[in-house]
Coordinates of C-alpha atoms in Angstrom, one line a residue:
Chain A
X127 CA 40.8 35.7 4.2
X128 CA 39.2 39.0 3.1
X129 CA 37.7 37.6 -0.1
X130 CA 36.3 34.5 1.6
X131 CA 34.7 36.7 4.3
X132 CA 33.3 39.0 1.5
X133 CA 31.9 36.0 -0.3
X134 CA 30.2 34.7 2.8
X135 CA 28.8 38.1 3.6
X136 CA 27.5 38.4 0.0
X137 CA 25.9 34.9 0.2
X138 CA 24.2 35.7 3.5
X139 CA 22.9 39.0 2.2
X140 CA 21.6 37.4 -0.9
X141 CA 19.8 34.7 1.2
X142 CA 18.3 37.4 3.4
X143 CA 17.2 39.8 0.7
X144 CA 16.0 37.1 -1.7
X145 CA 16.9 39.3 -4.7
X146 CA 15.0 39.0 -8.0
X147 CA 17.2 39.4 -11.1
X148 CA 15.9 42.1 -13.4
X149 CA 14.8 40.9 -16.7
X150 CA 17.4 42.8 -18.7
X151 CA 20.1 41.2 -16.7
X152 CA 18.9 37.7 -16.8
X153 CA 20.8 36.4 -19.9
X154 CA 24.1 38.0 -18.7
X155 CA 24.2 37.2 -15.0
X156 CA 25.2 33.5 -15.2
X157 CA 28.0 34.2 -17.6
X158 CA 29.2 37.2 -15.6
X159 CA 29.3 35.0 -12.4
X160 CA 31.4 32.5 -14.2
X161 CA 33.8 35.2 -15.5
X162 CA 34.1 36.7 -12.0
X163 CA 34.9 33.2 -10.6
X164 CA 37.6 33.0 -13.2
X165 CA 39.1 36.3 -12.1
X166 CA 39.0 35.2 -8.5
X167 CA 40.8 31.9 -9.2
X168 CA 43.3 33.8 -11.3
X169 CA 44.0 36.2 -8.5
X170 CA 44.6 33.4 -6.0
X171 CA 47.0 31.9 -8.4
X172 CA 48.8 35.2 -8.9
X173 CA 49.1 35.6 -5.1
X174 CA 50.8 32.2 -4.9
X175 CA 53.0 33.0 -7.9
X176 CA 54.0 36.2 -6.1
X177 CA 52.9 38.4 -8.9
X178 CA 49.5 39.6 -7.5
X179 CA 48.6 43.2 -8.0
X180 CA 45.4 44.8 -6.6
X181 CA 44.9 46.9 -9.7
X182 CA 45.3 44.0 -12.1
X183 CA 42.8 41.9 -10.0
X184 CA 40.1 44.7 -9.9
X185 CA 40.5 45.5 -13.5
X186 CA 40.5 41.9 -14.6
X187 CA 37.5 41.1 -12.5
X188 CA 35.5 44.0 -13.9
X189 CA 36.6 43.5 -17.5
X190 CA 35.9 39.8 -17.3
X191 CA 32.4 40.5 -16.2
X192 CA 31.8 43.2 -18.8
X193 CA 33.4 41.3 -21.7
X194 CA 31.5 38.1 -20.9
X195 CA 28.2 40.0 -20.7
X196 CA 29.0 41.8 -23.9
X197 CA 29.9 38.5 -25.8
X198 CA 26.5 37.1 -24.8
X199 CA 24.8 40.3 -25.8
X200 CA 26.5 40.3 -29.2
X201 CA 25.7 36.6 -29.6
X202 CA 22.0 37.2 -28.9
X203 CA 22.0 40.0 -31.5
X204 CA 23.7 37.8 -34.1
X205 CA 21.4 34.9 -33.4
X206 CA 24.1 32.6 -32.0
X207 CA 23.5 33.5 -28.4
X208 CA 23.2 30.0 -27.0
X209 CA 26.3 28.7 -28.9
X210 CA 28.4 31.7 -27.8
X211 CA 27.3 31.4 -24.2
X212 CA 28.3 27.7 -24.3
X213 CA 31.7 28.7 -25.8
X214 CA 32.3 31.3 -23.2
X215 CA 31.4 28.9 -20.4
X216 CA 33.7 26.3 -21.9
X217 CA 36.7 28.7 -22.2
X218 CA 36.2 30.1 -18.7
X219 CA 35.7 26.6 -17.3
X220 CA 39.0 25.5 -18.8
X221 CA 40.8 28.6 -17.4
X222 CA 39.3 27.9 -13.9
X223 CA 40.4 24.3 -14.1
X224 CA 44.0 25.3 -15.1
X225 CA 44.1 28.0 -12.4
X226 CA 42.9 25.5 -9.7
X227 CA 45.5 23.0 -10.9
X228 CA 48.2 25.6 -10.5
X229 CA 46.9 26.6 -7.0
X230 CA 46.8 23.0 -6.0
X231 CA 50.4 22.5 -7.1
X232 CA 51.5 25.5 -5.0
X233 CA 49.5 24.6 -1.8
X234 CA 49.8 20.8 -1.7
X235 CA 52.9 20.3 -3.8
X236 CA 51.0 17.9 -6.0
Chain B
X368 CA 46.5 15.3 -0.8
X369 CA 50.0 14.1 -0.7
X370 CA 52.4 14.3 2.2
X371 CA 55.2 16.8 1.9
X372 CA 57.9 14.1 2.9
X373 CA 57.2 12.1 -0.2
X374 CA 57.0 14.9 -2.6
X375 CA 60.0 15.7 -4.8
X376 CA 60.0 19.4 -3.8
X377 CA 61.2 20.6 -0.4
X378 CA 58.3 20.9 2.1
X379 CA 59.0 24.5 2.9
X380 CA 57.9 25.5 -0.6
X381 CA 54.2 24.6 0.2
X382 CA 54.5 26.2 3.6
X383 CA 55.6 29.4 1.9
X384 CA 52.6 29.2 -0.4
X385 CA 50.2 28.9 2.5
X386 CA 51.9 31.8 4.3
X387 CA 51.7 33.9 1.3
X388 CA 48.0 33.2 0.9
X389 CA 47.4 34.0 4.6
X390 CA 49.4 37.2 4.3
X391 CA 47.5 38.3 1.2
X392 CA 44.2 37.6 3.0
X393 CA 45.1 39.3 6.3
X394 CA 42.6 42.1 7.0
X395 CA 44.1 45.5 6.7
X396 CA 42.6 48.9 6.0
X397 CA 44.2 49.3 2.6
X398 CA 42.1 50.6 -0.3
X399 CA 42.7 47.5 -2.3
X400 CA 41.5 45.2 0.4
X401 CA 38.2 47.1 0.7
X402 CA 37.8 47.0 -3.0
X403 CA 38.4 43.2 -3.1
X404 CA 35.9 42.9 -0.2
X405 CA 33.3 44.8 -2.2
X406 CA 33.9 42.7 -5.3
X407 CA 33.7 39.5 -3.3
X408 CA 30.4 40.6 -1.7
X409 CA 29.0 41.4 -5.1
X410 CA 30.1 38.0 -6.4
X411 CA 28.4 36.1 -3.5
X412 CA 25.3 38.2 -4.0
X413 CA 25.3 37.5 -7.7
X414 CA 25.8 33.8 -7.2
X415 CA 22.8 33.5 -4.8
X416 CA 20.7 35.7 -7.1
X417 CA 21.5 33.5 -10.1
X418 CA 20.8 30.3 -8.2
X419 CA 17.4 31.5 -7.0
X420 CA 16.7 32.8 -10.5
X421 CA 17.5 29.4 -12.0
X422 CA 15.3 27.6 -9.6
X423 CA 12.3 29.8 -10.4
X424 CA 13.1 30.4 -14.1
X425 CA 10.1 31.1 -16.3
X426 CA 9.7 31.2 -20.0
X427 CA 10.9 34.7 -20.6
X428 CA 14.6 33.9 -20.4
X429 CA 14.4 31.0 -22.9
X430 CA 15.9 31.4 -26.4
X431 CA 13.9 31.0 -29.6
X432 CA 14.8 27.4 -30.4
X433 CA 14.1 26.3 -26.8
X434 CA 10.7 28.0 -27.0
X435 CA 10.0 26.3 -30.4
X436 CA 10.9 23.0 -28.8
X437 CA 8.7 23.7 -25.8
X438 CA 5.9 24.7 -28.1
X439 CA 6.2 21.5 -30.1
X440 CA 6.2 19.5 -26.9
X441 CA 3.0 21.2 -25.7
X442 CA 1.4 20.7 -29.1
X443 CA 2.3 17.0 -29.0
X444 CA 0.9 16.7 -25.5
X445 CA -2.3 18.4 -26.6
X446 CA -2.7 15.9 -29.5
X447 CA -2.1 13.0 -27.2
X448 CA -4.5 14.3 -24.6
X449 CA -7.2 15.0 -27.2
X450 CA -6.9 11.4 -28.5
X451 CA -7.1 10.2 -24.9
X452 CA -10.3 12.3 -24.4
X453 CA -11.8 10.7 -27.6
X454 CA -11.0 7.2 -26.3
X455 CA -12.5 7.9 -22.9
X456 CA -15.6 9.4 -24.4
X457 CA -16.0 6.4 -26.6
X458 CA -15.8 4.1 -23.6
X459 CA -18.2 6.3 -21.7
X460 CA -20.8 6.0 -24.5
X461 CA -20.2 2.3 -24.6
X462 CA -20.8 2.0 -20.8
X463 CA -23.8 4.2 -20.9
X464 CA -25.4 2.2 -23.7
X465 CA -24.6 -1.0 -21.9
X466 CA -26.3 0.3 -18.7
X467 CA -29.4 1.4 -20.6
X468 CA -29.4 -2.1 -22.2
X469 CA -29.4 -3.6 -18.7
X470 CA -32.2 -1.3 -17.5
X471 CA -34.2 -2.4 -20.6
X472 CA -33.6 -6.1 -19.8
X473 CA -34.5 -5.5 -16.2
X474 CA -37.8 -3.8 -17.2
X475 CA -38.6 -6.6 -19.6
X476 CA -37.9 -9.2 -16.9
X477 CA -40.2 -7.3 -14.5
X478 CA -43.0 -7.2 -17.1
X479 CA -42.5 -10.9 -17.6
X480 CA -42.7 -11.5 -13.9
X481 CA -45.9 -9.5 -13.6
X482 CA -47.5 -11.3 -16.5
X483 CA -46.5 -14.7 -15.1
X484 CA -47.7 -13.7 -11.7
X485 CA -51.2 -12.9 -13.0
X486 CA -51.2 -16.1 -15.0
X487 CA -50.1 -18.3 -12.1
X488 CA -52.3 -16.5 -9.6
X489 CA -49.5 -15.3 -7.4
X490 CA -50.1 -11.6 -8.1
X491 CA -53.3 -9.5 -7.7
X492 CA -54.7 -8.1 -10.9
X493 CA -57.0 -5.2 -11.7
X494 CA -58.7 -4.1 -14.9
X495 CA -62.0 -3.9 -16.8
X496 CA -64.2 -7.0 -16.9
X497 CA -67.4 -8.5 -15.6
X498 CA -68.8 -10.1 -12.5
X499 CA -71.0 -13.1 -12.9
X500 CA -73.3 -13.8 -10.1
X501 CA -74.9 -17.3 -9.9
X502 CA -77.7 -17.6 -7.3
X503 CA -78.4 -21.2 -6.4
X504 CA -81.1 -21.3 -3.7
X505 CA -81.9 -25.0 -4.1
X506 CA -78.3 -26.3 -4.6
X507 CA -79.1 -27.4 -8.1
X508 CA -76.1 -25.9 -9.9
X509 CA -73.4 -28.6 -10.2
X510 CA -69.7 -28.1 -10.5
X511 CA -69.8 -28.9 -14.2
X512 CA -71.8 -25.7 -14.9
X513 CA -69.2 -23.7 -13.0
X514 CA -66.4 -25.5 -15.0
X515 CA -68.3 -24.7 -18.2
X516 CA -68.6 -21.1 -17.2
X517 CA -64.8 -20.9 -16.6
X518 CA -64.1 -22.6 -19.9
X519 CA -66.4 -20.2 -21.7
X520 CA -64.8 -17.2 -20.0
X521 CA -61.4 -18.4 -21.0
X522 CA -62.5 -18.9 -24.6
X523 CA -63.7 -15.3 -24.5
X524 CA -60.3 -14.1 -23.5
X525 CA -60.5 -13.9 -19.7
X526 CA -57.1 -13.0 -18.2
X527 CA -57.8 -13.5 -14.5
X528 CA -60.7 -15.3 -12.8
X529 CA -61.7 -15.6 -9.2
X530 CA -64.6 -17.6 -7.8
X531 CA -65.6 -16.1 -4.5
X532 CA -62.3 -16.2 -2.7
X533 CA -60.5 -18.7 -4.8
X534 CA -58.2 -17.8 -7.8
X535 CA -58.8 -19.9 -10.9
X536 CA -55.6 -20.9 -12.6
X537 CA -54.5 -23.6 -15.0
X538 CA -54.7 -26.5 -12.6
X539 CA -57.8 -25.4 -10.7
X540 CA -60.4 -28.2 -10.4
X541 CA -64.1 -28.2 -9.5
X542 CA -66.0 -30.9 -7.6
X543 CA -69.5 -31.2 -6.1
X544 CA -69.9 -31.3 -2.4
X545 CA -72.9 -31.6 -0.2
X546 CA -73.4 -27.9 0.5
X547 CA -71.8 -26.4 -2.6
X548 CA -68.8 -26.8 -4.8
X549 CA -65.2 -27.5 -4.0
X550 CA -62.8 -25.4 -6.0
X551 CA -59.3 -26.9 -5.7
X552 CA -60.3 -28.2 -2.4
X553 CA -61.8 -25.0 -1.0
X554 CA -65.4 -25.2 -0.2
X555 CA -67.4 -22.5 -2.0
X556 CA -71.0 -21.8 -1.2
X557 CA -73.7 -20.1 -3.2
X558 CA -74.1 -17.4 -4.4
X559 CA -71.1 -18.0 -6.6
X560 CA -69.6 -14.7 -7.7
X561 CA -67.0 -14.9 -10.5
X562 CA -64.9 -11.8 -10.9
X563 CA -63.3 -11.8 -14.4
X564 CA -60.8 -9.5 -16.0
X565 CA -60.9 -9.2 -19.8
X566 CA -62.7 -7.6 -22.6
X567 CA -66.0 -6.9 -20.8
X568 CA -68.3 -6.9 -23.8
X569 CA -66.9 -10.1 -25.2
X570 CA -67.1 -11.8 -21.8
X571 CA -70.7 -10.6 -21.2
X572 CA -71.7 -11.7 -24.7
X573 CA -70.1 -15.2 -24.1
X574 CA -72.2 -15.6 -20.9
X575 CA -75.4 -14.5 -22.5
X576 CA -75.4 -16.3 -25.8
X577 CA -78.5 -18.6 -26.3
X578 CA -77.7 -22.0 -24.8
X579 CA -74.8 -20.5 -22.9
X580 CA -74.0 -20.3 -19.2
X581 CA -76.8 -18.0 -18.3
X582 CA -79.4 -20.1 -20.0
X583 CA -78.0 -23.4 -18.5
X584 CA -78.1 -22.0 -15.0
X585 CA -81.6 -20.8 -15.5
X586 CA -82.6 -24.3 -16.8
X587 CA -81.3 -26.1 -13.7
X588 CA -83.2 -23.6 -11.4
X589 CA -80.6 -21.1 -10.6
X590 CA -80.3 -17.4 -11.5
X591 CA -77.3 -15.9 -13.3
X592 CA -76.6 -12.2 -13.7
X593 CA -73.8 -10.5 -15.6
X594 CA -72.5 -7.1 -14.5
X595 CA -70.1 -5.1 -16.8
X596 CA -67.6 -3.1 -14.8
X597 CA -64.7 -0.8 -15.7
X598 CA -62.8 -1.9 -12.7
X599 CA -62.7 -5.4 -11.4
X600 CA -60.2 -6.5 -8.7
X601 CA -59.0 -10.1 -8.7
X602 CA -57.1 -10.2 -5.4
X603 CA -57.3 -13.8 -4.3
X604 CA -53.8 -15.3 -4.4
X605 CA -52.3 -18.7 -4.7
X606 CA -49.0 -19.8 -3.4
X607 CA -46.9 -21.6 -5.9
X608 CA -44.6 -24.4 -4.7
X609 CA -41.6 -25.1 -6.9
X610 CA -42.0 -28.1 -9.1
X611 CA -40.4 -31.3 -7.7
X612 CA -39.6 -33.0 -11.1
X613 CA -40.0 -30.5 -13.9
X614 CA -36.9 -28.4 -14.7
X615 CA -36.6 -25.7 -17.2
X616 CA -34.7 -26.8 -20.4
X617 CA -31.5 -24.8 -20.4
X618 CA -31.4 -22.3 -23.2
X619 CA -28.6 -20.1 -24.4
X620 CA -30.8 -17.2 -25.3
X621 CA -32.5 -15.4 -22.4

């Protein structure tokens, strides 16, 4: 409940403030958002598995975001930025899908 | 969504999962809940920011290969538009030359109408020429002399002739009447004044040669005088009725 409320508050605040993404952040934000979503779905799954830990969630959330941004940064520096971004998105997407599948199994028994 | 009854697992399993999820999400003032809240708010904010950014994205976030592709696209577009401009300019020139050609044709047609109007007597004419005045106090000048005078004037290059108030054209005829002369059916009385447009010196010379019109008139008892003028107005008009039988031969060239 808490994370859903937080998400809603964040969306409303974002709609009200109409934030502009700073230029230095622009290449990293989309990947960071995907990584954070991965952490969120992982946390829900952990709750359902009964192995959820606040510390693990917070650390995994932050480290996911930082690592994703760093990979994109590194890729840009090495000249393979677009390919690496695609790779990161694919990996995180696969993880999100598998987490969602696990959550679905827990909640709907199917 | 499947029904719990038909699933292989006992239904309480799913109910436990929902309960666990609700318990985890129940608001409490623990530190971790606040931290999770903050992270969730940050995530929602970031999602909205990214969505807005994507919808207004400019060129600065694009990568090099995307920029190269865009540049190539713009280049190609420019070439295409340039060739389109060339095509349109060509057709513009074509249309302009065609319209000037039409104006030219219209001007030529107008000149032709003017020339034919003067020739047929349907248009007034003005120009240099002479006036020939024939006084005939004793009614001794016959129509033949007037006809001779007109023929002589035509030989001398007269372009428009008028006898008193009657225009002289190709089918004009002269006949003697009791009090004067009939010109195409219109009674004309002395003095006969012929207004003639043409080369004035040639016309005057043709009238005054020995044995010419002037001499003939004088011989029959009249008096003829020639007056050279820089401006003669021939303003008597004839109305032309369309021919009943004659038709123009169709031609392909205008």
